[in-house]
Amino acid sequence: MRRVAIVAPEKVLRESLVRIAEAGCVEVDLAGDGGPDVRGPAATRLQRLRAEPAQPVLSEGRPDLDALEREGRGDLLAGEAQLEERLGSAVRHGTVAALAGWCPETELGRTTALIAGAGGALVPLRTPRGVDPPTLLTGADTGHPAFAATPVRRSFTPLVTTYGTVPYADLDPTMAAGIVYVVMFGLMFGDAGHGLLLVAMALLLRAGRPRRMAALRPLWPFVAGAGLAATMAGVAYGEFFGPTGVLPVLWLEPLQEPMRLLAAAVGLGAVLLAVAYAAGIVNRWREGGPSAALYATTGIAGAALYVGLAVVAGYVWLGQGVYGVVGALIAAVGLALAGAGLYATTAGGPGGAVQTGIQLFDAVVRIGSNVVSFARLAAFGLTHAALGAIVWDGTTALAVRGPVGVATALPVFFVGNALAFSLEALVAGVQALRLEFYELFSRLFEGEGRPFSAWHLPVQHLTESAAGAGPPAAVEAVRQGPAREESS
């Protein structure tokens, strides 16, 4: 992201801004002096019109605002009102005007060439000290094709944006977060039959069905990924609409080996936490340099404490004394670094020492609780398997009672699986989101950035208007606008 200045002679500033709006690649700074709200001519007419909010549109030429008001063209008046706001935010020196803003590095050359054709210029500037550029995640919903991403990345982006805006200096965790989410969901929703149903639902979303859910169509790769992960976990568990025996058990049967599943879930959680600490170190370094990375509880200090406690846990598990000594030393170093960093943020003195001690205790407890929290991957996987077993046992118990029993068993099987699918899909989805946000993202991010908001409006060109893009009087208003403006 580059800080830029839009510079143009006063007489071509409007045309330059129209091209900026049509390109949709520049966030233009607006004047925020806190003064009185002074509405421009277009905004005043738009308010008088009292029409339903319309999608703003800009006209290529300067329009006749009175004619637009008479025609009820709220779309063009809304676009002119936005343009007036930016024209009013410009800094003027003689016959030259300028506005500041932000532009993605990849779009800088194209946008510069675009406004150069109008007589303006897009000048790169140094980023002001202490100002963080806005963040543009690839795949975020900007409404502009220049920033479009692959369908998979676009479907994963809401996972990150729901949590908050990633600071500009931080790593973009979109793809990693999406993959981790679907894996955790699959472990809790491990049934091949239910997973294939999710895949089928994803394909329906891709096809735009049902129509009332068409707005969710971009999420189809995310749903498909969750369904595939659940299907693979179901194959490993030998679950296909419950323990029906259709699939052999390739790894373990959850209800028969719960402790093994629990150990696998906690082990996976420990690995994910280690990765989160590594990403946190990179983020702290990029945000504030080596010192910020060294002393932060989500940086090197926190990672050392985590590794030390993990080695101590290895001593408890294996009974090797050397692990206890090494782990205690690493944890002590991590505590010392974290304590120095936390104490520096306090007012000092005895109160600061007490506050630091409480925060260090909380850091140690959080590490233990966060690792154990991943046991829910096994707990809800067991719950799903138990529900499937109950439904299947009820189905088989009824099926052996003759034709009447079979007729009763079929509704039990379908209704039972429908209830298990609905309940467990909701629970697994919420629990995977909770683990992602609280256990992982809390180590990646310490603050929140500001989303990039490009100014993007469609432009009504004269040739389009002549072809029938608007009412005749409105077309004439666009054409006659400059002459009428001068006569007034």
Coordinates of N, CA, C and O in Angstrom, one line a residue, residues 34-169:
G34 N -14.0 18.6 11.8 CA -15.0 18.7 12.9 C -15.8 19.9 12.8 O -16.5 20.3 13.8
G35 N -15.7 20.7 11.7 CA -16.5 21.9 11.6 C -17.9 21.6 11.3 O -18.4 20.5 11.2
P36 N -18.7 22.7 11.0 CA -20.1 22.5 10.7 C -20.3 21.7 9.4 O -19.5 21.8 8.5
D37 N -21.4 21.0 9.3 CA -21.8 20.3 8.1 C -22.3 21.2 7.0 O -23.4 21.6 7.1
V38 N -21.4 21.5 6.0 CA -21.9 22.4 4.9 C -22.1 21.5 3.7 O -21.2 20.9 3.1
R39 N -23.4 21.4 3.3 CA -23.8 20.6 2.2 C -23.6 21.3 0.9 O -23.8 22.5 0.8
G40 N -23.1 20.6 -0.1 CA -22.9 21.1 -1.4 C -24.2 21.2 -2.2 O -25.3 20.7 -1.7
P41 N -24.2 21.8 -3.4 CA -25.5 21.9 -4.1 C -26.1 20.5 -4.4 O -27.3 20.4 -4.3
A42 N -25.3 19.5 -4.8 CA -25.9 18.2 -5.1 C -26.5 17.6 -3.9 O -27.6 17.0 -3.9
A43 N -25.8 17.7 -2.7 CA -26.3 17.1 -1.5 C -27.5 17.7 -1.1 O -28.5 17.1 -0.6
T44 N -27.6 19.1 -1.2 CA -28.9 19.8 -0.9 C -30.0 19.3 -1.7 O -31.1 19.1 -1.2
R45 N -29.8 19.2 -3.0 CA -30.9 18.8 -3.9 C -31.3 17.3 -3.6 O -32.5 16.9 -3.7
L46 N -30.3 16.5 -3.3 CA -30.6 15.1 -3.0 C -31.5 15.0 -1.7 O -32.4 14.2 -1.6
Q47 N -31.2 15.9 -0.7 CA -32.0 15.9 0.5 C -33.4 16.3 0.2 O -34.4 15.8 0.7
R48 N -33.5 17.3 -0.7 CA -34.9 17.8 -1.0 C -35.7 16.7 -1.8 O -36.9 16.7 -1.7
L49 N -35.0 15.9 -2.5 CA -35.6 14.9 -3.4 C -36.3 13.9 -2.5 O -37.4 13.4 -2.9
R50 N -35.7 13.5 -1.4 CA -36.3 12.6 -0.4 C -36.7 11.3 -1.1 O -37.8 10.7 -0.8
A51 N -35.8 10.8 -2.0 CA -36.1 9.5 -2.7 C -35.5 8.4 -1.9 O -34.7 8.6 -1.0
E52 N -35.8 7.2 -2.3 CA -35.2 6.0 -1.7 C -33.7 6.0 -2.1 O -33.3 6.4 -3.1
P53 N -32.9 5.6 -1.1 CA -31.4 5.5 -1.4 C -31.1 4.8 -2.7 O -31.6 3.7 -2.9
A54 N -30.4 5.4 -3.5 CA -30.0 4.8 -4.8 C -28.5 4.6 -4.9 O -27.7 5.2 -4.2
Q55 N -28.1 3.6 -5.8 CA -26.7 3.4 -6.0 C -26.1 4.6 -6.6 O -26.5 5.0 -7.7
P56 N -25.1 5.2 -6.0 CA -24.6 6.4 -6.6 C -23.9 6.2 -7.9 O -23.2 5.2 -8.1
V57 N -24.1 7.1 -8.8 CA -23.5 7.1 -10.2 C -22.9 8.4 -10.5 O -23.5 9.5 -10.1
L58 N -21.8 8.5 -11.1 CA -21.2 9.8 -11.6 C -21.4 10.0 -13.1 O -21.4 9.0 -13.8
S59 N -21.7 11.2 -13.5 CA -21.7 11.5 -14.9 C -20.4 11.9 -15.4 O -19.6 12.5 -14.6
E60 N -20.1 11.6 -16.6 CA -18.8 11.9 -17.1 C -18.6 13.4 -17.2 O -17.5 14.0 -16.8
G61 N -19.6 14.2 -17.7 CA -19.5 15.6 -17.7 C -20.2 16.3 -16.5 O -20.9 15.6 -15.8
R62 N -20.0 17.5 -16.4 CA -20.6 18.2 -15.3 C -22.1 18.4 -15.6 O -22.5 19.0 -16.6
P63 N -23.0 17.9 -14.7 CA -24.4 17.8 -15.0 C -25.1 19.1 -14.6 O -24.6 19.9 -13.8
D64 N -26.3 19.3 -15.1 CA -27.2 20.3 -14.6 C -28.0 19.8 -13.4 O -28.8 18.9 -13.6
L65 N -27.7 20.2 -12.2 CA -28.2 19.6 -11.0 C -29.7 19.9 -10.9 O -30.5 19.0 -10.4
D66 N -30.2 21.0 -11.4 CA -31.6 21.3 -11.3 C -32.4 20.3 -12.2 O -33.5 19.8 -11.8
A67 N -31.8 20.0 -13.4 CA -32.5 19.0 -14.3 C -32.5 17.7 -13.7 O -33.5 16.9 -13.8
L68 N -31.4 17.3 -13.0 CA -31.4 16.0 -12.3 C -32.4 15.9 -11.2 O -33.0 14.8 -11.0
E69 N -32.6 17.0 -10.5 CA -33.6 17.0 -9.4 C -35.0 16.8 -10.0 O -35.8 16.1 -9.5
R70 N -35.3 17.6 -11.1 CA -36.6 17.5 -11.8 C -36.8 16.1 -12.3 O -38.0 15.6 -12.2
E71 N -35.8 15.4 -12.8 CA -36.0 14.1 -13.3 C -36.0 13.0 -12.2 O -36.2 11.8 -12.5
G72 N -35.7 13.4 -11.0 CA -35.6 12.4 -9.9 C -34.4 11.5 -9.9 O -34.5 10.4 -9.5
R73 N -33.3 12.0 -10.5 CA -32.1 11.1 -10.7 C -31.3 11.2 -9.4 O -30.3 11.8 -9.3
G74 N -31.8 10.4 -8.4 CA -31.1 10.4 -7.1 C -29.8 9.7 -7.2 O -28.9 10.0 -6.4
D75 N -29.6 8.8 -8.2 CA -28.3 8.1 -8.4 C -27.3 9.1 -8.8 O -26.2 9.1 -8.2
L76 N -27.6 9.9 -9.8 CA -26.6 10.9 -10.2 C -26.3 12.0 -9.2 O -25.2 12.4 -9.0
L77 N -27.4 12.4 -8.5 CA -27.2 13.4 -7.4 C -26.3 12.8 -6.3 O -25.5 13.5 -5.7
A78 N -26.6 11.5 -5.9 CA -25.8 10.9 -4.9 C -24.3 10.9 -5.3 O -23.4 11.1 -4.5
G79 N -24.0 10.5 -6.5 CA -22.6 10.5 -7.0 C -22.0 11.9 -7.0 O -20.9 12.0 -6.5
E80 N -22.8 12.9 -7.4 CA -22.3 14.3 -7.4 C -22.0 14.7 -6.0 O -21.1 15.5 -5.7
A81 N -22.9 14.3 -5.0 CA -22.6 14.7 -3.6 C -21.3 14.1 -3.1 O -20.6 14.8 -2.4
Q82 N -21.0 12.9 -3.4 CA -19.7 12.3 -3.0 C -18.6 13.0 -3.7 O -17.5 13.3 -3.0
L83 N -18.7 13.4 -4.9 CA -17.7 14.1 -5.6 C -17.5 15.5 -5.0 O -16.3 16.0 -4.8
E84 N -18.6 16.2 -4.6 CA -18.5 17.5 -4.0 C -17.7 17.4 -2.7 O -16.9 18.2 -2.3
E85 N -17.9 16.3 -1.9 CA -17.3 16.1 -0.7 C -15.7 16.0 -0.9 O -15.0 16.5 -0.1
R86 N -15.3 15.3 -1.9 CA -13.9 15.2 -2.2 C -13.3 16.4 -2.8 O -12.2 16.8 -2.4
L87 N -14.1 17.1 -3.6 CA -13.6 18.4 -4.1 C -13.4 19.4 -3.0 O -12.5 20.2 -3.0
G88 N -14.3 19.3 -2.0 CA -14.2 20.2 -0.9 C -13.0 19.9 0.1 O -12.6 20.7 0.9
S89 N -12.5 18.7 0.0 CA -11.4 18.2 0.8 C -10.1 18.5 0.2 O -9.0 18.3 0.9
A90 N -10.0 19.0 -1.0 CA -8.8 19.3 -1.7 C -8.1 20.5 -1.1 O -8.7 21.4 -0.6
V91 N -6.7 20.4 -1.1 CA -5.9 21.6 -0.7 C -5.5 22.3 -2.0 O -5.0 21.7 -2.9
R92 N -5.7 23.6 -2.0 CA -5.5 24.4 -3.2 C -4.4 25.4 -3.0 O -4.2 26.0 -2.0
H93 N -3.6 25.5 -4.1 CA -2.5 26.5 -4.1 C -2.5 27.1 -5.5 O -2.0 26.5 -6.5
G94 N -3.0 28.3 -5.6 CA -3.1 28.9 -6.9 C -4.1 28.2 -7.8 O -5.3 28.0 -7.4
T95 N -3.7 27.7 -8.9 CA -4.6 27.0 -9.8 C -4.4 25.5 -9.7 O -5.0 24.8 -10.5
V96 N -3.7 25.0 -8.7 CA -3.4 23.6 -8.6 C -4.1 23.1 -7.3 O -4.1 23.8 -6.3
A97 N -4.7 21.9 -7.3 CA -5.4 21.3 -6.2 C -4.8 19.9 -5.9 O -4.3 19.3 -6.9
A98 N -4.9 19.5 -4.7 CA -4.3 18.1 -4.4 C -5.1 17.5 -3.3 O -5.7 18.2 -2.4
L99 N -5.2 16.2 -3.3 CA -5.8 15.4 -2.2 C -4.9 14.2 -1.9 O -4.1 13.8 -2.8
A100 N -4.9 13.8 -0.7 CA -4.0 12.7 -0.3 C -4.9 11.4 -0.2 O -6.1 11.5 -0.1
G101 N -4.2 10.3 -0.3 CA -5.0 9.0 -0.2 C -4.0 7.8 -0.2 O -2.8 8.0 0.1
W102 N -4.6 6.6 -0.4 CA -3.8 5.4 -0.4 C -4.2 4.6 -1.7 O -5.3 4.6 -2.2
C103 N -3.2 3.9 -2.2 CA -3.4 3.1 -3.4 C -2.5 1.9 -3.3 O -1.4 1.9 -3.0
P104 N -3.1 0.7 -3.6 CA -2.3 -0.5 -3.6 C -1.1 -0.4 -4.6 O -1.3 0.1 -5.7
E105 N 0.0 -0.9 -4.2 CA 1.2 -0.9 -5.1 C 1.0 -1.5 -6.4 O 1.5 -0.9 -7.5
T106 N 0.2 -2.5 -6.5 CA 0.0 -3.2 -7.8 C -0.9 -2.4 -8.8 O -0.8 -2.6 -10.0
E107 N -1.6 -1.4 -8.2 CA -2.5 -0.6 -9.1 C -2.0 0.8 -9.3 O -2.6 1.6 -10.0
L108 N -0.8 1.0 -8.8 CA -0.2 2.4 -8.9 C 0.0 2.8 -10.3 O -0.4 3.9 -10.7
G109 N 0.7 2.0 -11.1 CA 1.0 2.4 -12.5 C -0.2 2.6 -13.3 O -0.3 3.6 -14.1
R110 N -1.2 1.7 -13.2 CA -2.4 1.7 -14.1 C -3.2 3.0 -13.7 O -3.7 3.7 -14.6
T111 N -3.3 3.3 -12.4 CA -4.1 4.4 -12.0 C -3.4 5.7 -12.4 O -4.1 6.7 -12.8
T112 N -2.1 5.7 -12.3 CA -1.3 6.9 -12.7 C -1.6 7.3 -14.1 O -1.8 8.4 -14.5
A113 N -1.5 6.2 -15.0 CA -1.7 6.4 -16.4 C -3.1 6.9 -16.7 O -3.4 7.7 -17.6
L114 N -4.1 6.4 -15.9 CA -5.5 6.7 -16.2 C -5.7 8.2 -15.9 O -6.4 8.8 -16.8
I115 N -5.3 8.7 -14.8 CA -5.6 10.1 -14.6 C -4.7 11.1 -15.3 O -5.0 12.3 -15.5
A116 N -3.5 10.6 -15.8 CA -2.6 11.4 -16.6 C -3.3 11.8 -17.9 O -3.1 12.9 -18.4
G117 N -4.2 10.9 -18.4 CA -5.0 11.3 -19.6 C -5.9 12.4 -19.4 O -6.4 13.1 -20.3
A118 N -6.3 12.7 -18.1 CA -7.2 13.9 -17.8 C -6.4 15.1 -17.5 O -7.0 16.2 -17.2
G119 N -5.0 15.0 -17.4 CA -4.2 16.2 -17.0 C -3.8 16.2 -15.6 O -3.2 17.2 -15.1
G120 N -4.2 15.1 -14.8 CA -3.8 15.0 -13.4 C -2.6 14.1 -13.2 O -2.0 13.6 -14.2
A121 N -2.2 14.0 -12.0 CA -1.0 13.1 -11.7 C -1.3 12.4 -10.3 O -1.9 13.0 -9.4
L122 N -0.8 11.2 -10.2 CA -0.8 10.4 -9.0 C 0.6 10.3 -8.5 O 1.4 9.6 -9.1
V123 N 0.9 11.0 -7.4 CA 2.3 11.2 -6.9 C 2.5 10.3 -5.7 O 1.9 10.5 -4.7
P124 N 3.5 9.3 -5.7 CA 3.8 8.5 -4.5 C 4.4 9.4 -3.5 O 5.3 10.2 -3.8
L125 N 4.0 9.2 -2.2 CA 4.6 9.9 -1.1 C 5.1 8.9 -0.1 O 4.8 7.7 -0.1
R126 N 5.9 9.4 0.9 CA 6.4 8.6 2.0 C 5.2 8.4 3.0 O 4.4 9.3 3.2
T127 N 5.2 7.2 3.6 CA 4.2 7.0 4.6 C 4.4 7.9 5.8 O 5.6 7.8 6.3
P128 N 3.5 8.6 6.3 CA 3.7 9.5 7.5 C 4.1 8.6 8.7 O 3.6 7.5 8.9
R129 N 5.0 9.2 9.5 CA 5.5 8.5 10.7 C 4.3 8.3 11.6 O 3.6 9.2 11.9
G130 N 4.2 7.1 12.2 CA 3.2 6.8 13.1 C 1.8 6.5 12.6 O 0.9 6.3 13.3
V131 N 1.7 6.5 11.2 CA 0.5 6.2 10.6 C 0.5 4.8 9.9 O 1.4 4.6 9.1
D132 N -0.4 3.9 10.2 CA -0.4 2.6 9.6 C -1.3 2.7 8.4 O -2.4 3.2 8.4
P133 N -0.8 2.2 7.3 CA -1.6 2.1 6.0 C -2.8 1.2 6.3 O -2.8 0.3 7.1
P134 N -3.9 1.4 5.5 CA -5.0 0.6 5.6 C -4.7 -0.8 5.0 O -3.8 -1.0 4.2
T135 N -5.5 -1.8 5.5 CA -5.2 -3.2 5.1 C -6.2 -3.6 4.0 O -7.4 -3.4 4.1
L136 N -5.6 -4.2 3.0 CA -6.5 -4.8 1.9 C -6.1 -6.3 1.9 O -5.1 -6.7 1.4
L137 N -7.0 -7.1 2.4 CA -6.8 -8.6 2.3 C -7.3 -9.1 1.0 O -8.4 -8.7 0.5
T138 N -6.5 -9.8 0.3 CA -6.9 -10.4 -1.0 C -8.1 -11.3 -0.8 O -8.0 -12.2 0.0
G139 N -9.1 -11.0 -1.5 CA -10.4 -11.7 -1.3 C -11.4 -11.0 -0.5 O -12.5 -11.5 -0.3
A140 N -11.0 -9.9 0.2 CA -12.0 -9.1 0.9 C -13.0 -8.6 0.0 O -12.8 -8.3 -1.2
D141 N -14.2 -8.3 0.6 CA -15.3 -7.9 -0.3 C -15.2 -6.4 -0.5 O -15.8 -5.5 0.2
T142 N -14.5 -6.0 -1.6 CA -14.3 -4.6 -2.0 C -15.2 -4.2 -3.1 O -15.4 -3.0 -3.4
G143 N -15.8 -5.2 -3.8 CA -16.7 -4.9 -4.9 C -16.0 -4.5 -6.1 O -16.6 -4.1 -7.1
H144 N -14.7 -4.7 -6.2 CA -13.9 -4.3 -7.4 C -13.2 -5.5 -7.9 O -12.5 -6.1 -7.1
P145 N -13.2 -5.8 -9.2 CA -12.6 -6.9 -9.7 C -11.1 -6.9 -9.7 O -10.4 -7.9 -9.7
A146 N -10.5 -5.7 -9.5 CA -9.0 -5.6 -9.4 C -8.5 -6.3 -8.2 O -7.3 -6.7 -8.2
F147 N -9.3 -6.4 -7.2 CA -8.9 -7.0 -5.9 C -9.5 -8.4 -5.7 O -9.6 -8.9 -4.6
A148 N -10.0 -9.0 -6.7 CA -10.6 -10.3 -6.6 C -9.6 -11.4 -6.3 O -8.4 -11.2 -6.6
A149 N -10.0 -12.5 -5.7 CA -9.1 -13.6 -5.3 C -9.7 -14.9 -5.9 O -10.8 -14.9 -6.5
T150 N -9.0 -15.9 -5.6 CA -9.5 -17.2 -6.0 C -10.8 -17.5 -5.2 O -10.9 -17.0 -4.1
P151 N -11.7 -18.4 -5.7 CA -12.9 -18.7 -4.9 C -12.6 -19.2 -3.5 O -13.3 -18.9 -2.5
V152 N -11.5 -20.1 -3.4 CA -11.2 -20.6 -2.1 C -10.8 -19.6 -1.1 O -11.3 -19.5 0.0
R153 N -9.9 -18.7 -1.5 CA -9.4 -17.6 -0.6 C -10.6 -16.7 -0.3 O -10.7 -16.3 0.9
R154 N -11.4 -16.4 -1.2 CA -12.5 -15.5 -1.0 C -13.5 -16.1 0.0 O -14.1 -15.4 0.8
S155 N -13.7 -17.4 0.0 CA -14.6 -18.1 0.9 C -14.0 -18.1 2.3 O -14.8 -18.2 3.3
F156 N -12.7 -18.1 2.4 CA -12.1 -18.2 3.8 C -11.9 -16.8 4.4 O -11.8 -16.7 5.6
T157 N -12.0 -15.8 3.6 CA -11.8 -14.4 4.1 C -12.7 -14.0 5.3 O -12.2 -13.4 6.2
P158 N -14.0 -14.4 5.2 CA -14.9 -14.0 6.4 C -14.4 -14.5 7.7 O -14.7 -13.9 8.8
L159 N -13.7 -15.6 7.7 CA -13.1 -16.1 9.0 C -12.3 -15.1 9.7 O -12.3 -14.9 10.9
V160 N -11.5 -14.4 8.9 CA -10.5 -13.4 9.4 C -11.2 -12.1 9.7 O -11.1 -11.4 10.7
T161 N -12.0 -11.6 8.7 CA -12.7 -10.3 8.9 C -13.7 -10.3 9.9 O -14.0 -9.2 10.5
T162 N -14.3 -11.4 10.3 CA -15.2 -11.5 11.4 C -14.5 -11.2 12.7 O -15.1 -10.6 13.6
Y163 N -13.3 -11.7 12.8 CA -12.5 -11.5 14.0 C -12.1 -10.0 14.1 O -12.1 -9.4 15.2
G164 N -11.7 -9.4 13.0 CA -11.3 -8.0 13.0 C -10.5 -7.7 11.8 O -10.2 -8.6 10.9
T165 N -10.0 -6.5 11.6 CA -9.2 -6.1 10.5 C -7.7 -6.4 10.9 O -7.2 -5.9 11.9
V166 N -7.0 -7.2 10.0 CA -5.6 -7.5 10.3 C -4.8 -6.2 10.2 O -4.9 -5.5 9.2
P167 N -3.9 -5.9 11.2 CA -3.0 -4.8 11.0 C -2.2 -4.9 9.8 O -1.8 -6.0 9.3
Y168 N -1.9 -3.8 9.2 CA -1.2 -3.8 7.9 C 0.1 -4.5 7.9 O 0.5 -5.2 7.0
A169 N 0.9 -4.4 9.1 CA 2.2 -5.0 9.1 C 2.1 -6.5 9.4 O 3.1 -7.2 9.2

